[in-house]
mmCIF file of C-alpha atoms and ligand atoms in Angstrom:
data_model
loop_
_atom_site.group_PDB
_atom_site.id
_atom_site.type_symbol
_atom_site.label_atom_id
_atom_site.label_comp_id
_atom_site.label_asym_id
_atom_site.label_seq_id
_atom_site.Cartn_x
_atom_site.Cartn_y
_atom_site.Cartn_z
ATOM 1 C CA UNK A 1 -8.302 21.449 -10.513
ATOM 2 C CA UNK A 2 -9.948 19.835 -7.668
ATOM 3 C CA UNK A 3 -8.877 19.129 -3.714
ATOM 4 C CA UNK A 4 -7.577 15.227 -4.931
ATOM 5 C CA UNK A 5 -4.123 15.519 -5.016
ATOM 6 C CA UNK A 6 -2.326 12.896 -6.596
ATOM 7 C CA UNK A 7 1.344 12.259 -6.545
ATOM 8 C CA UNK A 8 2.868 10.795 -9.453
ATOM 9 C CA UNK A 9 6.230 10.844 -11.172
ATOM 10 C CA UNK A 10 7.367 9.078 -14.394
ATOM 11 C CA UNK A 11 10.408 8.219 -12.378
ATOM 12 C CA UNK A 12 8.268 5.771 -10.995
ATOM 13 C CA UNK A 13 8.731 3.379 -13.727
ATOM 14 C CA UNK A 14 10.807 0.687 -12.622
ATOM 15 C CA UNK A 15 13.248 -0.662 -14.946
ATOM 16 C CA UNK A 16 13.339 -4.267 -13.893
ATOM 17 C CA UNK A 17 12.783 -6.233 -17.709
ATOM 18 C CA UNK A 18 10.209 -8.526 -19.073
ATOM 19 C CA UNK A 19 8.417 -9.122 -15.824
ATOM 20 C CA UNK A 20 5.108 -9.821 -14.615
ATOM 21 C CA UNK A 21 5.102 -6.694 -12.607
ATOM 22 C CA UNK A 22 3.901 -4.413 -15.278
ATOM 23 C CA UNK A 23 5.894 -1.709 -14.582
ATOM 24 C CA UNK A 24 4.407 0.609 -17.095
ATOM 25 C CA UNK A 25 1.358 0.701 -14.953
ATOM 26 C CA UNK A 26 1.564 3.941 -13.536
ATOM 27 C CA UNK A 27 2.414 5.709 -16.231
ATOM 28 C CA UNK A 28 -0.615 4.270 -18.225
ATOM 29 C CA UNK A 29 -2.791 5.085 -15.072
ATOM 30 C CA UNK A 30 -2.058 8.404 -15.023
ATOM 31 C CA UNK A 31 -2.404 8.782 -19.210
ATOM 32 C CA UNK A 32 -6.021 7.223 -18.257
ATOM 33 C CA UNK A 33 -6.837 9.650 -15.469
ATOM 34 C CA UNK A 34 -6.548 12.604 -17.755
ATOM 35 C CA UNK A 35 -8.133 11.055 -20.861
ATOM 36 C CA UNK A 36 -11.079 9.913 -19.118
ATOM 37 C CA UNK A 37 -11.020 13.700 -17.367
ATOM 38 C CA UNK A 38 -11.092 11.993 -13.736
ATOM 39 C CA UNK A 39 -8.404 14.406 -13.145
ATOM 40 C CA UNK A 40 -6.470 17.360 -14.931
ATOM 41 C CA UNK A 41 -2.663 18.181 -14.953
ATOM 42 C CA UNK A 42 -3.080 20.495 -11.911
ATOM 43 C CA UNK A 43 -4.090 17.777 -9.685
ATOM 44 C CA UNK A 44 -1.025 15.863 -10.121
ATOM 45 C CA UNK A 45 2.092 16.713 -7.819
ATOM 46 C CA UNK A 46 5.556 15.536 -8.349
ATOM 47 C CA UNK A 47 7.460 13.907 -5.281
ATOM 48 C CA UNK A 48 11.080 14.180 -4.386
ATOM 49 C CA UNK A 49 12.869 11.635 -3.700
ATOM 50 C CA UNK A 50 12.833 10.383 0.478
ATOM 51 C CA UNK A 51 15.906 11.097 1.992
ATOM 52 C CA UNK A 52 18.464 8.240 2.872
ATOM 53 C CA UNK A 53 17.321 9.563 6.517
ATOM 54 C CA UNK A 54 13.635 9.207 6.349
ATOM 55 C CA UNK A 55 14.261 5.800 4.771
ATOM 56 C CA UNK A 56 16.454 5.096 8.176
ATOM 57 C CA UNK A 57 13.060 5.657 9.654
ATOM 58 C CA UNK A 58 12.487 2.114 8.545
ATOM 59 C CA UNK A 59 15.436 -0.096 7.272
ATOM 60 C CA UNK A 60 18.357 -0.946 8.831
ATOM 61 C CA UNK A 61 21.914 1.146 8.173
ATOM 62 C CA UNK A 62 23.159 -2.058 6.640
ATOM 63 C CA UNK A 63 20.588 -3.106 4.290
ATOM 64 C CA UNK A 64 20.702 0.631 2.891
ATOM 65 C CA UNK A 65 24.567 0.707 2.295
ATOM 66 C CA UNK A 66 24.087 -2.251 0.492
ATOM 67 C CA UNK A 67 21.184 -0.720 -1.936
ATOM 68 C CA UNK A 68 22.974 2.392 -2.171
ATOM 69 C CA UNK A 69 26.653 0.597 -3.046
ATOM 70 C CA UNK A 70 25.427 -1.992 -5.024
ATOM 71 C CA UNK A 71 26.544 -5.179 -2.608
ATOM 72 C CA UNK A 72 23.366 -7.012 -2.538
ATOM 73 C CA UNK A 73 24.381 -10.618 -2.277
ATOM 74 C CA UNK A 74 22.899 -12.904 -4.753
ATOM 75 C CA UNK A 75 20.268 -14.892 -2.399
ATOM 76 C CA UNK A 76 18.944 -10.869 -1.386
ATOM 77 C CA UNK A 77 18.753 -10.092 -4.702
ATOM 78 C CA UNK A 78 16.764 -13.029 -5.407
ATOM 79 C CA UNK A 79 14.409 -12.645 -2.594
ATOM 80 C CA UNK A 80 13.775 -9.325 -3.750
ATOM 81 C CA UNK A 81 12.419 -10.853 -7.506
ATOM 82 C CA UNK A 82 13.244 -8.002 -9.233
ATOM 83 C CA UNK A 83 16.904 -7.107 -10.785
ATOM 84 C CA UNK A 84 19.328 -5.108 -8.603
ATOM 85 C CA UNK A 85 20.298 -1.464 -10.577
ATOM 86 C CA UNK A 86 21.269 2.254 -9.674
ATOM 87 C CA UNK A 87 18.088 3.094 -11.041
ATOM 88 C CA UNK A 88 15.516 0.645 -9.034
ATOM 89 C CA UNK A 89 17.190 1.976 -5.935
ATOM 90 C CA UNK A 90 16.559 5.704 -7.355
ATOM 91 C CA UNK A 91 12.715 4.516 -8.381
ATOM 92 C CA UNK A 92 12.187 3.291 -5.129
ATOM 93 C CA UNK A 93 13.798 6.298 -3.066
ATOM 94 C CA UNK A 94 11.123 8.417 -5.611
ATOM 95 C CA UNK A 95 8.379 5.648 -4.124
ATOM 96 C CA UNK A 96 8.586 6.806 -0.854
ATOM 97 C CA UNK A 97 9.342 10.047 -1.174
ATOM 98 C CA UNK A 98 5.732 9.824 -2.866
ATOM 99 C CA UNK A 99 4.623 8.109 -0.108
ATOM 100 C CA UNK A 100 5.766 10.640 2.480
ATOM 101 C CA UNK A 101 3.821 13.461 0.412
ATOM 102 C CA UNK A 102 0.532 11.904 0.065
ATOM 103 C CA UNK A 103 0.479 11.460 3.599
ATOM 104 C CA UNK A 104 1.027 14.549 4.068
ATOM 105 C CA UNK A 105 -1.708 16.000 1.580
ATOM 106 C CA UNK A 106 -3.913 13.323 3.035
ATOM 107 C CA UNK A 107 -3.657 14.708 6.069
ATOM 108 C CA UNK A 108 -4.510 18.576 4.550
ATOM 109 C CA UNK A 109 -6.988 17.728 2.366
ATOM 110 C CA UNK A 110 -8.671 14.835 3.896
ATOM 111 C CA UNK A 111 -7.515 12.187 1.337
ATOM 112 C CA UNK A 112 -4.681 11.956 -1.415
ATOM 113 C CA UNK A 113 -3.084 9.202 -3.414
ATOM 114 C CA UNK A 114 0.218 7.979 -4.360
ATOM 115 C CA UNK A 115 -0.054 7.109 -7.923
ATOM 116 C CA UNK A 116 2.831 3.798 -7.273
ATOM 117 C CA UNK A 117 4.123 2.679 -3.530
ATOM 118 C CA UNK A 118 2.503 0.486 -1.646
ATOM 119 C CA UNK A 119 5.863 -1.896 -1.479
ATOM 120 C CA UNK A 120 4.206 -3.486 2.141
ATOM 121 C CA UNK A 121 6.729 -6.937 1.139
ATOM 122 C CA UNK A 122 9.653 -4.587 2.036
ATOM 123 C CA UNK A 123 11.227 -5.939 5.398
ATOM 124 C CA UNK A 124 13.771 -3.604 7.417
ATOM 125 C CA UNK A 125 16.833 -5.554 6.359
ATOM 126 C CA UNK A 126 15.921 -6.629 3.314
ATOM 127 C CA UNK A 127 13.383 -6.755 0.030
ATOM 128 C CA UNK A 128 11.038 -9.604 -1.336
ATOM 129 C CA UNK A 129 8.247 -10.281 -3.698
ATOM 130 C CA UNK A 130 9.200 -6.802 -6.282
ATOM 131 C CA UNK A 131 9.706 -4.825 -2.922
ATOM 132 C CA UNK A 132 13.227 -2.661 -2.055
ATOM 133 C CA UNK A 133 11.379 -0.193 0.198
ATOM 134 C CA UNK A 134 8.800 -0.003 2.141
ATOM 135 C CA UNK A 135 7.320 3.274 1.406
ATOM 136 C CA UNK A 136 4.153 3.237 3.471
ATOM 137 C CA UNK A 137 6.134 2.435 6.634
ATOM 138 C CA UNK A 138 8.635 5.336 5.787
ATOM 139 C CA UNK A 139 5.583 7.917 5.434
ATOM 140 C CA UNK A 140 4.656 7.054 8.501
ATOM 141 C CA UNK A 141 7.579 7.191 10.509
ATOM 142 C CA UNK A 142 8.213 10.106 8.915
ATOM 143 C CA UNK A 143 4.869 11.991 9.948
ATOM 144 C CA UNK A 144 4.998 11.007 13.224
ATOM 145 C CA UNK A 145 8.760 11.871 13.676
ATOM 146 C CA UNK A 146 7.390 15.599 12.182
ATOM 147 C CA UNK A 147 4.552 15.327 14.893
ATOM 148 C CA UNK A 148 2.075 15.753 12.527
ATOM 149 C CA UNK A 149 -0.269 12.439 13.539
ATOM 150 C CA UNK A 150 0.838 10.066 16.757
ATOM 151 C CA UNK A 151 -0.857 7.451 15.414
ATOM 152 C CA UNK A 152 -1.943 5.523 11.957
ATOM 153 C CA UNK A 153 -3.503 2.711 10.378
ATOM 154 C CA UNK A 154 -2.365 0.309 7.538
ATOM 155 C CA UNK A 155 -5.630 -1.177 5.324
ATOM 156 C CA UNK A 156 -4.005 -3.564 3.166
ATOM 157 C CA UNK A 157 -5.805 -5.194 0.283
ATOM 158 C CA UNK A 158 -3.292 -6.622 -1.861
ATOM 159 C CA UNK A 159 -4.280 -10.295 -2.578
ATOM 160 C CA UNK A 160 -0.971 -10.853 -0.601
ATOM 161 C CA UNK A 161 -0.621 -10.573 3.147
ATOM 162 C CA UNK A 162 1.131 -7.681 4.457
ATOM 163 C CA UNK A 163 4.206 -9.397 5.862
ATOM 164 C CA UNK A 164 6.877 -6.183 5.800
ATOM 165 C CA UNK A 165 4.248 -4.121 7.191
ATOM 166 C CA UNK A 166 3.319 -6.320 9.925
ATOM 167 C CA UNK A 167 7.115 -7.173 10.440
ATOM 168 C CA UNK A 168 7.658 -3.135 11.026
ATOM 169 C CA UNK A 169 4.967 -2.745 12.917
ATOM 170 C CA UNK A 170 4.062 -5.702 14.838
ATOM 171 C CA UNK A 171 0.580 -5.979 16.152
ATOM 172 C CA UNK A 172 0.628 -2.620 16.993
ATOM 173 C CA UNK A 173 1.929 -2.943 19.918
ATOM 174 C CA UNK A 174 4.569 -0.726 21.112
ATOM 175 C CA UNK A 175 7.040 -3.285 22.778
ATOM 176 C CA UNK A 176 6.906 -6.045 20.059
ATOM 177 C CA UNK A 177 4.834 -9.583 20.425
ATOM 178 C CA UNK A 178 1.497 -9.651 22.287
ATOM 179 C CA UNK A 179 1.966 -12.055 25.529
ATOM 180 C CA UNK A 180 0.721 -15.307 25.318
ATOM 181 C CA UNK A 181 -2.109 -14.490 27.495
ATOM 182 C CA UNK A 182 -3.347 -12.624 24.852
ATOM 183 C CA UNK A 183 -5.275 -12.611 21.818
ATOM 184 C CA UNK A 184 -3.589 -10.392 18.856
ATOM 185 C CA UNK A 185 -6.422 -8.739 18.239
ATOM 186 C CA UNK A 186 -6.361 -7.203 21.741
ATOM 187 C CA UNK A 187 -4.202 -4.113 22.087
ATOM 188 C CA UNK A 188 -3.895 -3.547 25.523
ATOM 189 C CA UNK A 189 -1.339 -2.166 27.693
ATOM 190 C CA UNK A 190 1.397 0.083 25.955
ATOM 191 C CA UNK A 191 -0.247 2.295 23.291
ATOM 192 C CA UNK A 192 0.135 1.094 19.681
ATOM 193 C CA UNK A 193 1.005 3.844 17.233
ATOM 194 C CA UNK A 194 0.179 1.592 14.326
ATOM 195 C CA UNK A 195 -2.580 -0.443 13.848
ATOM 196 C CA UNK A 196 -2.789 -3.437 10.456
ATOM 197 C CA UNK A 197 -5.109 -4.603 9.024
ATOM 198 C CA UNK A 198 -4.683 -7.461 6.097
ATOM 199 C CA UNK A 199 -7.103 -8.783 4.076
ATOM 200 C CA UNK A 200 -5.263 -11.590 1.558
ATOM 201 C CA UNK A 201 -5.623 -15.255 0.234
ATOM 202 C CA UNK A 202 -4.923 -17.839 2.938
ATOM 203 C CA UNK A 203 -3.507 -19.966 -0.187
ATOM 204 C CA UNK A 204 -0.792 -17.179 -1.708
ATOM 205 C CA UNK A 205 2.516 -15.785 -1.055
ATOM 206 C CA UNK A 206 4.074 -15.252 1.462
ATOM 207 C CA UNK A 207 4.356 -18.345 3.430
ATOM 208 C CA UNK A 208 5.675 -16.952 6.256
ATOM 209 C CA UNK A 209 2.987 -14.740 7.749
ATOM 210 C CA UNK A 210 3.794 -12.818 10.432
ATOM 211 C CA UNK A 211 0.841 -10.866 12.188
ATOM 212 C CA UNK A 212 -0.811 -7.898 11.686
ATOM 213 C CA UNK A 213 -3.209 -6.304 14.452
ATOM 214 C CA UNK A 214 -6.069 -8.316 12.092
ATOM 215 C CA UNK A 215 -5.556 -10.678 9.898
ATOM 216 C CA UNK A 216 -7.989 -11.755 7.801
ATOM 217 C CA UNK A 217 -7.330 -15.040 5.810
ATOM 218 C CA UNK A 218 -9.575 -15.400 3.016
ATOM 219 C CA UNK A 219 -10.366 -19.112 0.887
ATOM 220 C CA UNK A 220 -9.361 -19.505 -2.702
ATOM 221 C CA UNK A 221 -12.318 -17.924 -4.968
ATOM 222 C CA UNK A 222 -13.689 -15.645 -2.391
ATOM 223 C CA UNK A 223 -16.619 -13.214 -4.381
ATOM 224 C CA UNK A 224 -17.484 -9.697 -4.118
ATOM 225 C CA UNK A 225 -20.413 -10.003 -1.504
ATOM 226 C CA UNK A 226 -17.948 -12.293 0.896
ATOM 227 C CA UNK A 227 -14.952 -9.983 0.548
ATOM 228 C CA UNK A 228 -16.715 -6.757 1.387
ATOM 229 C CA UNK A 229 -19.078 -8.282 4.443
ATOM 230 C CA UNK A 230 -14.962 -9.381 5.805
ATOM 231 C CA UNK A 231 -13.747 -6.109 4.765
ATOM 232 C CA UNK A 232 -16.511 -4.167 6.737
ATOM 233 C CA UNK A 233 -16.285 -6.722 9.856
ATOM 234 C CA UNK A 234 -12.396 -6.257 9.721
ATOM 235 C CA UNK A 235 -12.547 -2.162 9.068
ATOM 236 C CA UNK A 236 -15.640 -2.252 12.098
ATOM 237 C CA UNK A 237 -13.219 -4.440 14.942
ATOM 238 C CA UNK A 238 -10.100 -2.337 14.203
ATOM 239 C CA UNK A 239 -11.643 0.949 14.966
ATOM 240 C CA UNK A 240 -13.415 -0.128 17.565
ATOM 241 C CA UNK A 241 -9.656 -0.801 19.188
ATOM 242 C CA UNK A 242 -8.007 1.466 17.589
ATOM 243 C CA UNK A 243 -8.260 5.437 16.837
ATOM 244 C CA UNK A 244 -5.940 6.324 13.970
ATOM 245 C CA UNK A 245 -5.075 9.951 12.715
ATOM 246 C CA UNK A 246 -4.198 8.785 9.363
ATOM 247 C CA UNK A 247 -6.344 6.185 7.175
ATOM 248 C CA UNK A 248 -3.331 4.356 5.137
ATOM 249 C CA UNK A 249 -4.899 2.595 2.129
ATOM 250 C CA UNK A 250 -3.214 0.117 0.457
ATOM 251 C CA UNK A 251 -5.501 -0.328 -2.964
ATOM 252 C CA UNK A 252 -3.480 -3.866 -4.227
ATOM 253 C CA UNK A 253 -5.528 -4.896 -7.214
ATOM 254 C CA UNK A 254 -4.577 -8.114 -7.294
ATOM 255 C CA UNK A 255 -7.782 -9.727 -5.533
ATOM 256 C CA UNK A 256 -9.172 -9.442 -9.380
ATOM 257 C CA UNK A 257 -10.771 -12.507 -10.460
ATOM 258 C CA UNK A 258 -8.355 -12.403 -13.615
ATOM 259 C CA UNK A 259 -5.336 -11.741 -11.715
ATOM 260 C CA UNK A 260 -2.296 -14.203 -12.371
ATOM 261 C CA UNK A 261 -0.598 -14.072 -9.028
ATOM 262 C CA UNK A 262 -4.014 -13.872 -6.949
ATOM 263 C CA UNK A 263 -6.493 -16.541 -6.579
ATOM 264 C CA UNK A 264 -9.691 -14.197 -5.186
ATOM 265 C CA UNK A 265 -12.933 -13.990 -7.341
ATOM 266 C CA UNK A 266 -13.504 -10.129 -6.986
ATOM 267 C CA UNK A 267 -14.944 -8.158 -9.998
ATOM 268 C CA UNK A 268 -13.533 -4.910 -11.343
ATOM 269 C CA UNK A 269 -16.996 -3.907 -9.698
ATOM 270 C CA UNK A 270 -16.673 -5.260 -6.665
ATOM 271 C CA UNK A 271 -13.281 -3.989 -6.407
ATOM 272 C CA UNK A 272 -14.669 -0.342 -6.976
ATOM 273 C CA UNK A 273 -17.211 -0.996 -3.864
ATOM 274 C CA UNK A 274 -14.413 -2.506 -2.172
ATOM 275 C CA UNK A 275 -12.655 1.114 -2.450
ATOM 276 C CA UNK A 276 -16.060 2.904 -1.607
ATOM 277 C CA UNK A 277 -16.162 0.842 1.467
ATOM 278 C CA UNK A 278 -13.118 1.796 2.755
ATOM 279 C CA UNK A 279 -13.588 5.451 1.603
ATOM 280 C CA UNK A 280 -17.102 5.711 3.587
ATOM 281 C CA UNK A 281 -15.977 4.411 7.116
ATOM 282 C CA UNK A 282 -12.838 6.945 6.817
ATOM 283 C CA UNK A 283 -15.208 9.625 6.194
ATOM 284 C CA UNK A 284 -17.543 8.945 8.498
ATOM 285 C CA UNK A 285 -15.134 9.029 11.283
ATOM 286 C CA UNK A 286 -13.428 12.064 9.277
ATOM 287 C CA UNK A 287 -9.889 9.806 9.359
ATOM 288 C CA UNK A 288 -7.752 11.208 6.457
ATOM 289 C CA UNK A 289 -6.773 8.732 4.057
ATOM 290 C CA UNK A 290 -3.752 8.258 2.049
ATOM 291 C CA UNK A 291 -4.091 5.702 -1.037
ATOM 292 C CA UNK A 292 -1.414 3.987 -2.468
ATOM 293 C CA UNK A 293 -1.386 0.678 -5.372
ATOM 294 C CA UNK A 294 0.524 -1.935 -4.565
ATOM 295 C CA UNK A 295 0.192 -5.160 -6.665
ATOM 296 C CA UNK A 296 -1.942 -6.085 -10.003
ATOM 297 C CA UNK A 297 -1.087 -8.533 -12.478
ATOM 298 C CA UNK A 298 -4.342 -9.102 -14.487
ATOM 299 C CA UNK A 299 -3.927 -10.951 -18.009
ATOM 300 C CA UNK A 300 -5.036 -7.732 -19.632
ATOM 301 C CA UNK A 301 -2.892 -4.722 -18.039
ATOM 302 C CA UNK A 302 -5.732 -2.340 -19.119
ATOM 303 C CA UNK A 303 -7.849 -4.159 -16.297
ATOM 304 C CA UNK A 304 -5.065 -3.785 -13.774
ATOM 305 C CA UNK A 305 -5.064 0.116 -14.931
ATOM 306 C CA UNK A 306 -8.740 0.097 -15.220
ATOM 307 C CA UNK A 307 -8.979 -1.167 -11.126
ATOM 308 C CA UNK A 308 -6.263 1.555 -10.011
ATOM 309 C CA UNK A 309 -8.460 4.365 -11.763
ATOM 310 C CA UNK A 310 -11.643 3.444 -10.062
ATOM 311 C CA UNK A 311 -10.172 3.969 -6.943
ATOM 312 C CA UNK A 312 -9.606 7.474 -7.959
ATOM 313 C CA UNK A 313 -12.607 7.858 -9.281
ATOM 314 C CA UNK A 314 -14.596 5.987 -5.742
ATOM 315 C CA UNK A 315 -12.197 8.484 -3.566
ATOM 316 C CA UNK A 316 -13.800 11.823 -6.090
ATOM 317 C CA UNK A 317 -17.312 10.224 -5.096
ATOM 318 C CA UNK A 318 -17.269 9.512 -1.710
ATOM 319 C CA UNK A 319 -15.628 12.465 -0.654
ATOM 320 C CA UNK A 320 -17.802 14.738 -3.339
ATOM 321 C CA UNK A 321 -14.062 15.929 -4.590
HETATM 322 ZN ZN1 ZN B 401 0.019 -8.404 -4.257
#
């Protein structure tokens, strides 16, 4: 048993079909972590489900009567790519309540993951690209409503940009849109509570970007060495502006060279330094980190689970755990 706690259910298996989400992914990550002895049973802790009113934190009364009775229409349902049940409501209520707990242990231990979440398509009134909730957003609303940190910090690196996150949170600004006068990188005036930070393909869903704090917009085929000199210039400007309590870390592995909705040219490698990065400039600042997994569709699913482990295993090394 070590200080890495890891939150994981098997309710987070989402029963959505044939589907090029492979939503057997946590499960096999977690059979991985204890084969390979990265971790052992004790580490793992089972969430509870978020409540409908930490989810309130976040979405809109009407978009969660509509989950919770079943009255989606059938252009939401499509938008959210993934079929409408009882139990992908219940799987994504389990998300967040994940969500909610690794933040918490994060914020005890120094760093913790949520073996699933990282749903950061999830708007407030409604789902898209496989996401119903948005369970980073809800952990942090949640934390802060419990006082626990004042402010946080999204690191997305999903091949995808971050458009529910940066719909929730804005810029990071506390009354909406930056002026004109101003550049979105600069957070002046009203103090932000939330800070993002996206790192995706220019070229890739969704179309409709709307702006994080930073926004990095990276060329088809972008490498290892390219990737982590934007990642470190990105992770460098945002804490220069910005002081967050809470690290959140959203570990998409997607940006795989292999990946078939993702048109980066990382290696599993440079994936694993990509994690290391982010790991070392939390550390060095002593920001707790919560990690969560977001997207990864590689050909071979082992890769996918292969890329999700490492980032356990770069968290155990960095932070000697
Ligand atoms: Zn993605």
């Amino acid at each position: 048993m070590s200080a890495l706690k890891l939150v994981y259910s098997d309710g987070y298996y989402l029963p959505i079909g044939a589907h090029v989400f492979p939503a057997e992914k946590y499960r096999l990550v977690h059979e991985r972590l204890l084969k390979d002895r990265v971790a052992v049973a004790a580490d793992f802790v089972e969430p509870k489900p978020a409540r409908d009113e930490d989810i309130l934190l976040v979405h809109t009364p009407e978009y969660v009567s509509k989950l919770k009775k079943g009255t989606l229409s059938p252009l939401e349902e499509a938008q959210m790519e993934v079929p409408y049940s009882p139990e992908l409501v219940r799987a994504f209520w389990l998300a967040a309540g994940g969500s909610i707990k690794a933040a918490e242990l994060g914020l005890e231990n120094g760093v913790a993951f949520n073996i699933g979440g990282g749903f950061h398509h999830a708007f407030p009134d409604h789902g898209e690209g496989f996401c119903v909730i948005h369970d980073v957003a809800v952990a942090i609303r949640r934390i802060q409503k419990d006082g626990k940190i004042r402010r946080a910090m999204t690191v997305d690196c999903d091949v995808h940009h971050g458009n529910g996150t940066a719909a929730i949170f804005g810029t990071g600004r506390a009354g909406g849109s930056p002026l004109p006068s101003e550049t979105k990188q600069k957070v002046g005036g009203a103090e932000p509570d939330v800070f993002t930070i996206s790192l995706h393909q220019a070229n890739n869903y969704p179309a409709w970007k709307p702006p994080s704090s930073i926004d990095v917009n990276l060329p088809d085929r972008t490498g290892d060495a390219e990737y982590l000199q934007w990642l470190d210039n990105a992770l460098s400007s945002g804490l220069r502006q910005f002081q967050p309590e809470l690290l959140c870390y959203i570990a998409g592995a997607d940006p795989y060279k292999e990946d078939q909705l993702g048109g980066l040219s990382l290696t599993i490698e440079g994936l694993k330094r990509r994690d290391e990065l982010v790991f070392r400039v939390a550390k060095a600042r002593t920001i707790p980190v919560m990690v969560t997994y977001a997207g990864g569709y590689a050909r071979n699913v082992e890769d996918t689970v292969t890329i999700h482990c490492n980032t356990v295993i770069a968290a155990k090394e960095i932070f000697q755990l």
